[in-house]
Amino acid sequence: MLFTSLVQPALWLALYGISMSSNFKVIIPPGPSIPGIPTIDYLTFMAAGVIALTILFTCLYSGITLQFDKEFGLMKEMLASPLPRSHILIGLSLSGLTKSIIQTLIIIGFGYILGVRFFQDFAFYNIFISVLGMFLFILLFAMGLLFLSSTVALKLKTHEGLQGVITLLSLPLFFASNALYPLTSLPLAIRIMSYINPVSYFILGLRYFTLGSDFYSFGDYYSYSSQEIVFALLFLLGFASITYLFALRTIKRVKIT
Amino acid sequence: MESYEVSVEGLEYRYDKIKAVNNISFKVKKGEIFSFLGPNGAGKTTTINVLTTLLPIQVGKVSISGYDLRNQPDEIRKSIGIVFQNETLDWNLTVRETLEFHGRLYGIAKRTRKKRIDELIEITELKEKENEFVKNLSGGMKRRLEIARGLLTRPKVLFLDEPTIGLDPNSRIRIWSYIKKVNKEGVTIFLTTHYMDEADHLSNRICIIDKGKIIANGSSESLKHSLGMDVIYLKTNQNEMASQLIEEMEELKKLRKTSSELIISVEDGPKTVPKLIEKIRNNGIEIKSINLKKPSLDDVFIQYTGRHLKEEQEKTISNN
């Protein structure tokens, strides 16, 4: 499971990332850079998107475990025990979180081989802080997705239904975001979607912590203020809290016949 | 203090339009084995699911081990053990891990947990299999493991939903002996079954349930006794006329008609049969078959519902 879920991001990086970045070099020549501000190549730019993609899929599909547990009766044992219902959710999200962090670390490592340069010119101390910051963003993002997935899984009766809903959710979540391209040139409707999309805020945080607050990429100048980062963090916190409340309400009402 | 471990008053449960449980009341005494006997779909599992907090209580009042179901579900969860009708084991755990997981779920301290698991693995004769994966166990072993799991928390009441469904006769007898053993140690047992022999063999008291209602209640002996001592099954070429003749007989305790036969309950079968034959023949009715039986729980079921419990079983088996 961990292996197959890692092949996919590796392929994204290797196939899509490398092909696109060699194209972009032709289409968009790197703009004039301001001295002192690093220029980030496309592969490094989109690596954060690949991390988001991997976490998105891993976590959205995690709810299926609950559906199987419910169908094969394993959940009966838990529901008939004095275990608080919230612990089932927390247990599931901790497992999803562990997977997400391991995947992120492996993508960073594999990306390095392909030429992704995270933490460029960071002082050692800053790298340490950045990794902690990344983990905090992964925590909130992964939990929010897991709770969302749990809610949907427990409400739907069939695996087919769940897969349909997950596909339906994951496509706009991924593409109406800043994962693969900058938002500035997108049509208004997609841009609005991206502003209410937790994926965008997750990637914003991820880029801040891996690329720095100021960088050049895609001929665009990126500058993240600390207010933006705090807002992104709060947005993800809100996302995780709301989905948690929905998931808790749903699992408390699960009826087993 | 009340001497009842489970007390149910006016319980009802409704799935949308269907009333699965319709105003039932009963009490289970401390330390007894109490059976719910009835065909599939009678409402047995629904009742157990409500009592074990898996389904919300809709109408009625239930108390288990002195706790009120509506207000203290967590206290009830702590004081009961359950063996579900369908298997609820994780195939990717070993026997020991299954019990270990369950013990942690209930927050049993490590040392106590280990001691009890060792004990239960011994009692349920799973010692050789303790490190075997659940998926490699036979049906009987899985059932024993589930019973061991149900007992791990030292429950006051153990709920068993169709404990021997789908098992071979040997395994059934072994499971019965565990149930009796556990009961001797003071655990009150509430079991549901659609096997008459199981209810007959195990229980102190039986509740017969059909279509969501309790139709009879008592010990196996008293239920059978309530029919009169013996039952005569009679088929003639003119059942309608024969029944009128039988109703005139003073030995008759109860008469029921099914589509093809007359079911006659009498005090003393062997003495009544010759008189019965004589009377019917004298009136020119031809007897196709006559059968005298000591009553079984099946007869009790027929008496109250007009249907065979056995036929119901066969129907469900052929449907599966």
CSV table of N, CA, C and O in Angstrom, one decimal, chain B residues 173-267:
chain,number,residue,atom,x,y,z
B,173,ILE,N,-21.9,-29.0,20.1
B,173,ILE,CA,-22.0,-29.5,21.5
B,173,ILE,C,-20.8,-29.0,22.3
B,173,ILE,O,-21.0,-28.7,23.5
B,174,ARG,N,-19.7,-28.7,21.7
B,174,ARG,CA,-18.6,-28.1,22.5
B,174,ARG,C,-18.9,-26.7,22.9
B,174,ARG,O,-18.7,-26.3,24.1
B,175,ILE,N,-19.5,-25.9,22.0
B,175,ILE,CA,-19.9,-24.6,22.4
B,175,ILE,C,-20.9,-24.6,23.5
B,175,ILE,O,-20.8,-23.8,24.4
B,176,TRP,N,-21.9,-25.5,23.4
B,176,TRP,CA,-22.9,-25.6,24.5
B,176,TRP,C,-22.2,-25.8,25.8
B,176,TRP,O,-22.6,-25.3,26.8
B,177,SER,N,-21.2,-26.7,25.8
B,177,SER,CA,-20.6,-27.0,27.1
B,177,SER,C,-19.8,-25.8,27.6
B,177,SER,O,-19.8,-25.6,28.8
B,178,TYR,N,-19.2,-25.0,26.7
B,178,TYR,CA,-18.6,-23.7,27.2
B,178,TYR,C,-19.6,-22.8,27.8
B,178,TYR,O,-19.4,-22.2,28.8
B,179,ILE,N,-20.8,-22.7,27.1
B,179,ILE,CA,-21.8,-21.8,27.6
B,179,ILE,C,-22.2,-22.2,29.0
B,179,ILE,O,-22.4,-21.3,29.9
B,180,LYS,N,-22.4,-23.5,29.2
B,180,LYS,CA,-22.8,-24.0,30.5
B,180,LYS,C,-21.7,-23.7,31.6
B,180,LYS,O,-22.0,-23.3,32.7
B,181,LYS,N,-20.5,-23.9,31.1
B,181,LYS,CA,-19.4,-23.7,32.1
B,181,LYS,C,-19.3,-22.2,32.5
B,181,LYS,O,-19.2,-22.0,33.7
B,182,VAL,N,-19.4,-21.4,31.6
B,182,VAL,CA,-19.4,-19.9,31.8
B,182,VAL,C,-20.5,-19.5,32.8
B,182,VAL,O,-20.4,-18.8,33.7
B,183,ASN,N,-21.7,-20.1,32.5
B,183,ASN,CA,-22.9,-19.8,33.3
B,183,ASN,C,-22.7,-20.3,34.7
B,183,ASN,O,-23.1,-19.6,35.7
B,184,LYS,N,-22.1,-21.4,34.9
B,184,LYS,CA,-21.8,-21.9,36.3
B,184,LYS,C,-21.0,-21.0,37.1
B,184,LYS,O,-21.0,-20.9,38.3
B,185,GLU,N,-20.1,-20.2,36.4
B,185,GLU,CA,-19.3,-19.3,37.1
B,185,GLU,C,-20.0,-18.0,37.4
B,185,GLU,O,-19.4,-17.0,37.9
B,186,GLY,N,-21.3,-17.9,37.1
B,186,GLY,CA,-22.1,-16.8,37.6
B,186,GLY,C,-22.4,-15.8,36.5
B,186,GLY,O,-23.0,-14.8,36.8
B,187,VAL,N,-22.1,-16.1,35.2
B,187,VAL,CA,-22.4,-15.1,34.2
B,187,VAL,C,-23.9,-15.4,33.7
B,187,VAL,O,-24.2,-16.5,33.4
B,188,THR,N,-24.7,-14.4,33.7
B,188,THR,CA,-26.0,-14.5,33.2
B,188,THR,C,-25.9,-14.6,31.7
B,188,THR,O,-25.2,-13.8,31.1
B,189,ILE,N,-26.7,-15.5,31.1
B,189,ILE,CA,-26.6,-15.7,29.6
B,189,ILE,C,-27.9,-15.3,29.0
B,189,ILE,O,-29.0,-15.8,29.4
B,190,PHE,N,-27.8,-14.5,28.0
B,190,PHE,CA,-29.0,-14.1,27.1
B,190,PHE,C,-28.7,-14.6,25.8
B,190,PHE,O,-27.8,-14.2,25.1
B,191,LEU,N,-29.4,-15.7,25.3
B,191,LEU,CA,-29.1,-16.1,23.9
B,191,LEU,C,-30.3,-16.1,23.0
B,191,LEU,O,-31.4,-16.3,23.5
B,192,THR,N,-30.0,-15.9,21.8
B,192,THR,CA,-31.1,-16.0,20.8
B,192,THR,C,-30.8,-17.2,19.9
B,192,THR,O,-29.6,-17.5,19.7
B,193,THR,N,-31.8,-17.9,19.5
B,193,THR,CA,-31.6,-19.1,18.6
B,193,THR,C,-32.8,-19.4,17.8
B,193,THR,O,-33.9,-19.0,18.2
B,194,HIS,N,-32.6,-20.0,16.7
B,194,HIS,CA,-33.8,-20.6,16.0
B,194,HIS,C,-33.8,-22.1,16.0
B,194,HIS,O,-34.5,-22.7,15.4
B,195,TYR,N,-32.8,-22.6,16.8
B,195,TYR,CA,-32.7,-24.1,17.0
B,195,TYR,C,-33.4,-24.5,18.3
B,195,TYR,O,-33.1,-24.0,19.3
B,196,MET,N,-34.5,-25.3,18.1
B,196,MET,CA,-35.2,-25.7,19.3
B,196,MET,C,-34.4,-26.5,20.2
B,196,MET,O,-34.4,-26.4,21.4
B,197,ASP,N,-33.5,-27.4,19.6
B,197,ASP,CA,-32.7,-28.3,20.5
B,197,ASP,C,-31.8,-27.4,21.4
B,197,ASP,O,-31.5,-27.7,22.5
B,198,GLU,N,-31.3,-26.3,20.8
B,198,GLU,CA,-30.4,-25.5,21.5
B,198,GLU,C,-31.1,-24.8,22.7
B,198,GLU,O,-30.6,-24.9,23.8
B,199,ALA,N,-32.2,-24.2,22.4
B,199,ALA,CA,-33.0,-23.6,23.5
B,199,ALA,C,-33.4,-24.6,24.6
B,199,ALA,O,-33.2,-24.4,25.8
B,200,ASP,N,-33.8,-25.8,24.1
B,200,ASP,CA,-34.2,-26.9,25.0
B,200,ASP,C,-33.1,-27.3,25.9
B,200,ASP,O,-33.2,-27.5,27.1
B,201,HIS,N,-31.9,-27.5,25.2
B,201,HIS,CA,-30.8,-28.1,25.9
B,201,HIS,C,-30.1,-27.1,26.9
B,201,HIS,O,-29.7,-27.5,28.0
B,202,LEU,N,-30.1,-25.9,26.6
B,202,LEU,CA,-29.3,-24.9,27.4
B,202,LEU,C,-30.1,-24.2,28.4
B,202,LEU,O,-29.6,-23.9,29.5
B,203,SER,N,-31.3,-23.8,28.1
B,203,SER,CA,-31.9,-22.7,28.8
B,203,SER,C,-32.7,-23.1,30.1
B,203,SER,O,-33.4,-24.1,30.1
B,204,ASN,N,-32.6,-22.2,31.1
B,204,ASN,CA,-33.5,-22.3,32.2
B,204,ASN,C,-34.9,-21.8,31.8
B,204,ASN,O,-35.9,-22.4,32.2
B,205,ARG,N,-34.9,-20.7,31.0
B,205,ARG,CA,-36.2,-20.2,30.6
B,205,ARG,C,-36.2,-19.8,29.1
B,205,ARG,O,-35.1,-19.4,28.6
B,206,ILE,N,-37.3,-19.9,28.5
B,206,ILE,CA,-37.4,-19.7,27.0
B,206,ILE,C,-38.5,-18.7,26.8
B,206,ILE,O,-39.6,-18.8,27.4
B,207,CYS,N,-38.2,-17.7,25.9
B,207,CYS,CA,-39.2,-16.8,25.4
B,207,CYS,C,-39.4,-17.2,24.0
B,207,CYS,O,-38.5,-17.1,23.2
B,208,ILE,N,-40.6,-17.5,23.6
B,208,ILE,CA,-40.8,-17.7,22.1
B,208,ILE,C,-41.3,-16.5,21.5
B,208,ILE,O,-42.3,-15.8,22.0
B,209,ILE,N,-40.6,-16.1,20.5
B,209,ILE,CA,-40.9,-14.8,19.8
B,209,ILE,C,-41.2,-15.0,18.4
B,209,ILE,O,-40.6,-15.8,17.7
B,210,ASP,N,-42.2,-14.3,17.9
B,210,ASP,CA,-42.6,-14.4,16.5
B,210,ASP,C,-43.2,-13.1,16.0
B,210,ASP,O,-44.0,-12.5,16.7
B,211,LYS,N,-42.8,-12.6,14.9
B,211,LYS,CA,-43.2,-11.4,14.3
B,211,LYS,C,-43.2,-10.2,15.3
B,211,LYS,O,-44.1,-9.5,15.5
B,212,GLY,N,-42.1,-10.2,16.0
B,212,GLY,CA,-41.9,-9.1,16.9
B,212,GLY,C,-42.6,-9.1,18.3
B,212,GLY,O,-42.6,-8.2,19.0
B,213,LYS,N,-43.3,-10.2,18.5
B,213,LYS,CA,-44.1,-10.3,19.7
B,213,LYS,C,-43.7,-11.6,20.5
B,213,LYS,O,-43.4,-12.6,19.9
B,214,ILE,N,-43.7,-11.5,21.8
B,214,ILE,CA,-43.5,-12.6,22.6
B,214,ILE,C,-44.8,-13.4,22.7
B,214,ILE,O,-45.8,-12.9,23.1
B,215,ILE,N,-44.8,-14.7,22.3
B,215,ILE,CA,-46.0,-15.4,22.3
B,215,ILE,C,-46.1,-16.5,23.4
B,215,ILE,O,-47.2,-16.9,23.8
B,216,ALA,N,-45.0,-16.8,24.0
B,216,ALA,CA,-45.0,-17.7,25.2
B,216,ALA,C,-43.7,-17.5,26.0
B,216,ALA,O,-42.7,-17.1,25.4
B,217,ASN,N,-43.7,-17.9,27.2
B,217,ASN,CA,-42.6,-17.6,28.1
B,217,ASN,C,-42.6,-18.6,29.2
B,217,ASN,O,-43.7,-18.8,29.9
B,218,GLY,N,-41.5,-19.3,29.5
B,218,GLY,CA,-41.5,-20.2,30.6
B,218,GLY,C,-40.3,-21.2,30.4
B,218,GLY,O,-39.6,-21.1,29.5
B,219,SER,N,-40.2,-22.1,31.3
B,219,SER,CA,-39.2,-23.1,31.2
B,219,SER,C,-39.6,-24.1,30.1
B,219,SER,O,-40.8,-24.1,29.7
B,220,SER,N,-38.7,-24.8,29.5
B,220,SER,CA,-39.0,-25.7,28.4
B,220,SER,C,-40.1,-26.7,28.9
B,220,SER,O,-41.0,-27.0,28.1
B,221,GLU,N,-39.9,-27.2,30.1
B,221,GLU,CA,-40.9,-28.2,30.6
B,221,GLU,C,-42.3,-27.6,30.7
B,221,GLU,O,-43.3,-28.2,30.2
B,222,SER,N,-42.3,-26.4,31.3
B,222,SER,CA,-43.7,-25.8,31.5
B,222,SER,C,-44.3,-25.4,30.2
B,222,SER,O,-45.5,-25.5,30.0
B,223,LEU,N,-43.5,-25.0,29.2
B,223,LEU,CA,-44.1,-24.7,27.9
B,223,LEU,C,-44.7,-25.9,27.2
B,223,LEU,O,-45.8,-25.9,26.7
B,224,LYS,N,-43.9,-27.0,27.3
B,224,LYS,CA,-44.4,-28.3,26.7
B,224,LYS,C,-45.6,-28.7,27.5
B,224,LYS,O,-46.6,-29.2,26.9
B,225,HIS,N,-45.6,-28.6,28.8
B,225,HIS,CA,-46.7,-29.1,29.6
B,225,HIS,C,-47.9,-28.3,29.3
B,225,HIS,O,-49.0,-28.8,29.4
B,226,SER,N,-47.8,-27.0,29.0
B,226,SER,CA,-49.0,-26.2,28.8
B,226,SER,C,-49.8,-26.7,27.6
B,226,SER,O,-50.9,-26.3,27.4
B,227,LEU,N,-49.2,-27.5,26.8
B,227,LEU,CA,-50.0,-28.1,25.6
B,227,LEU,C,-50.8,-29.3,26.0
B,227,LEU,O,-51.6,-29.7,25.2
B,228,GLY,N,-50.7,-29.8,27.2
B,228,GLY,CA,-51.2,-31.1,27.5
B,228,GLY,C,-50.1,-32.0,27.3
B,228,GLY,O,-49.0,-31.6,26.8
B,229,MET,N,-50.2,-33.2,27.8
B,229,MET,CA,-49.0,-34.1,27.8
B,229,MET,C,-48.6,-34.6,26.4
B,229,MET,O,-47.4,-34.6,26.1
B,230,ASP,N,-49.6,-34.9,25.6
B,230,ASP,CA,-49.2,-35.6,24.3
B,230,ASP,C,-49.9,-34.9,23.1
B,230,ASP,O,-50.9,-34.2,23.3
B,231,VAL,N,-49.4,-35.1,22.0
B,231,VAL,CA,-49.9,-34.5,20.8
B,231,VAL,C,-50.2,-35.5,19.7
B,231,VAL,O,-49.4,-36.4,19.5
B,232,ILE,N,-51.4,-35.5,19.2
B,232,ILE,CA,-51.8,-36.4,18.1
B,232,ILE,C,-51.9,-35.7,16.8
B,232,ILE,O,-52.6,-34.6,16.7
B,233,TYR,N,-51.2,-36.1,15.8
B,233,TYR,CA,-51.3,-35.5,14.5
B,233,TYR,C,-52.2,-36.4,13.6
B,233,TYR,O,-51.9,-37.6,13.5
B,234,LEU,N,-53.2,-35.9,13.1
B,234,LEU,CA,-54.2,-36.7,12.4
B,234,LEU,C,-54.5,-36.2,11.0
B,234,LEU,O,-54.8,-35.0,10.8
B,235,LYS,N,-54.4,-37.1,10.0
B,235,LYS,CA,-54.8,-36.7,8.6
B,235,LYS,C,-56.0,-37.6,8.2
B,235,LYS,O,-55.9,-38.9,8.3
B,236,THR,N,-57.1,-37.0,7.7
B,236,THR,CA,-58.2,-37.8,7.2
B,236,THR,C,-58.6,-37.3,5.9
B,236,THR,O,-58.1,-36.3,5.4
B,237,ASN,N,-59.6,-38.0,5.3
B,237,ASN,CA,-60.1,-37.5,4.0
B,237,ASN,C,-61.1,-36.4,4.2
B,237,ASN,O,-61.5,-35.7,3.3
B,238,GLN,N,-61.6,-36.2,5.5
B,238,GLN,CA,-62.5,-35.2,5.7
B,238,GLN,C,-62.2,-34.5,7.1
B,238,GLN,O,-62.8,-34.7,8.1
B,239,ASN,N,-61.2,-33.7,7.0
B,239,ASN,CA,-60.7,-33.0,8.2
B,239,ASN,C,-61.7,-32.2,9.0
B,239,ASN,O,-61.8,-32.2,10.2
B,240,GLU,N,-62.6,-31.5,8.2
B,240,GLU,CA,-63.6,-30.6,8.8
B,240,GLU,C,-64.5,-31.4,9.7
B,240,GLU,O,-64.8,-31.1,10.8
B,241,MET,N,-65.1,-32.5,9.1
B,241,MET,CA,-66.0,-33.3,9.9
B,241,MET,C,-65.3,-34.0,11.1
B,241,MET,O,-65.9,-34.0,12.2
B,242,ALA,N,-64.1,-34.5,10.8
B,242,ALA,CA,-63.4,-35.1,11.9
B,242,ALA,C,-63.2,-34.2,13.1
B,242,ALA,O,-63.3,-34.6,14.2
B,243,SER,N,-62.9,-32.9,12.7
B,243,SER,CA,-62.6,-32.0,13.8
B,243,SER,C,-63.9,-31.7,14.7
B,243,SER,O,-63.8,-31.6,15.9
B,244,GLN,N,-65.0,-31.8,14.0
B,244,GLN,CA,-66.3,-31.6,14.8
B,244,GLN,C,-66.5,-32.8,15.8
B,244,GLN,O,-66.8,-32.6,16.9
B,245,LEU,N,-66.1,-34.0,15.3
B,245,LEU,CA,-66.2,-35.1,16.1
B,245,LEU,C,-65.3,-35.1,17.3
B,245,LEU,O,-65.6,-35.4,18.4
B,246,ILE,N,-64.1,-34.6,17.0
B,246,ILE,CA,-63.1,-34.6,18.1
B,246,ILE,C,-63.4,-33.6,19.1
B,246,ILE,O,-63.2,-33.8,20.3
B,247,GLU,N,-64.0,-32.5,18.7
B,247,GLU,CA,-64.4,-31.5,19.7
B,247,GLU,C,-65.4,-32.0,20.7
B,247,GLU,O,-65.5,-31.5,21.8
B,248,GLU,N,-66.1,-33.1,20.3
B,248,GLU,CA,-67.1,-33.6,21.3
B,248,GLU,C,-66.4,-34.5,22.4
B,248,GLU,O,-66.9,-34.8,23.4
B,249,MET,N,-65.1,-34.8,22.1
B,249,MET,CA,-64.4,-35.7,23.1
B,249,MET,C,-64.0,-35.0,24.3
B,249,MET,O,-63.4,-33.9,24.3
B,250,GLU,N,-64.2,-35.7,25.5
B,250,GLU,CA,-63.9,-35.0,26.7
B,250,GLU,C,-62.4,-35.0,27.0
B,250,GLU,O,-61.9,-34.2,27.8
B,251,GLU,N,-61.7,-35.9,26.4
B,251,GLU,CA,-60.2,-36.0,26.6
B,251,GLU,C,-59.5,-34.8,26.0
B,251,GLU,O,-58.4,-34.5,26.3
B,252,LEU,N,-60.1,-34.1,25.0
B,252,LEU,CA,-59.5,-33.1,24.2
B,252,LEU,C,-59.1,-31.9,25.1
B,252,LEU,O,-59.9,-31.4,25.9
B,253,LYS,N,-57.8,-31.5,25.0
B,253,LYS,CA,-57.4,-30.2,25.7
B,253,LYS,C,-57.3,-29.0,24.7
B,253,LYS,O,-57.7,-27.9,25.1
B,254,LYS,N,-56.8,-29.3,23.5
B,254,LYS,CA,-56.7,-28.2,22.6
B,254,LYS,C,-56.7,-28.8,21.2
B,254,LYS,O,-56.2,-29.9,20.9
B,255,LEU,N,-57.3,-28.1,20.2
B,255,LEU,CA,-57.3,-28.6,18.8
B,255,LEU,C,-56.9,-27.5,17.9
B,255,LEU,O,-57.4,-26.4,18.0
B,256,ARG,N,-56.0,-27.8,17.0
B,256,ARG,CA,-55.6,-26.8,16.0
B,256,ARG,C,-55.7,-27.4,14.6
B,256,ARG,O,-55.5,-28.6,14.5
B,257,LYS,N,-56.0,-26.6,13.6
B,257,LYS,CA,-56.1,-27.2,12.3
B,257,LYS,C,-55.0,-26.5,11.4
B,257,LYS,O,-54.9,-25.3,11.5
B,258,THR,N,-54.2,-27.2,10.7
B,258,THR,CA,-53.4,-26.6,9.7
B,258,THR,C,-54.0,-27.0,8.3
B,258,THR,O,-55.1,-27.7,8.3
B,259,SER,N,-53.4,-26.7,7.3
B,259,SER,CA,-54.1,-26.9,6.0
B,259,SER,C,-54.3,-28.4,5.7
B,259,SER,O,-55.3,-28.8,5.1
B,260,SER,N,-53.4,-29.2,6.2
B,260,SER,CA,-53.5,-30.6,5.9
B,260,SER,C,-53.8,-31.6,7.1
B,260,SER,O,-54.2,-32.7,6.9
B,261,GLU,N,-53.6,-31.1,8.3
B,261,GLU,CA,-53.8,-32.0,9.4
B,261,GLU,C,-54.4,-31.3,10.6
B,261,GLU,O,-54.5,-30.1,10.7
B,262,LEU,N,-54.9,-32.2,11.5
B,262,LEU,CA,-55.4,-31.8,12.8
B,262,LEU,C,-54.4,-32.1,13.9
B,262,LEU,O,-53.8,-33.1,13.9
B,263,ILE,N,-54.2,-31.1,14.7
B,263,ILE,CA,-53.2,-31.3,15.8
B,263,ILE,C,-54.0,-31.3,17.1
B,263,ILE,O,-54.6,-30.3,17.5
B,264,ILE,N,-54.0,-32.4,17.8
B,264,ILE,CA,-54.9,-32.6,18.9
B,264,ILE,C,-54.0,-32.8,20.2
B,264,ILE,O,-53.2,-33.7,20.2
B,265,SER,N,-54.2,-32.0,21.1
B,265,SER,CA,-53.5,-32.1,22.4
B,265,SER,C,-54.4,-32.8,23.4
B,265,SER,O,-55.5,-32.4,23.6
B,266,VAL,N,-53.8,-33.9,24.0
B,266,VAL,CA,-54.6,-34.6,25.0
B,266,VAL,C,-53.7,-35.0,26.2
B,266,VAL,O,-52.5,-34.9,26.1
B,267,GLU,N,-54.4,-35.3,27.3
B,267,GLU,CA,-53.7,-35.6,28.5
B,267,GLU,C,-52.9,-37.0,28.3
B,267,GLU,O,-51.7,-37.0,28.6
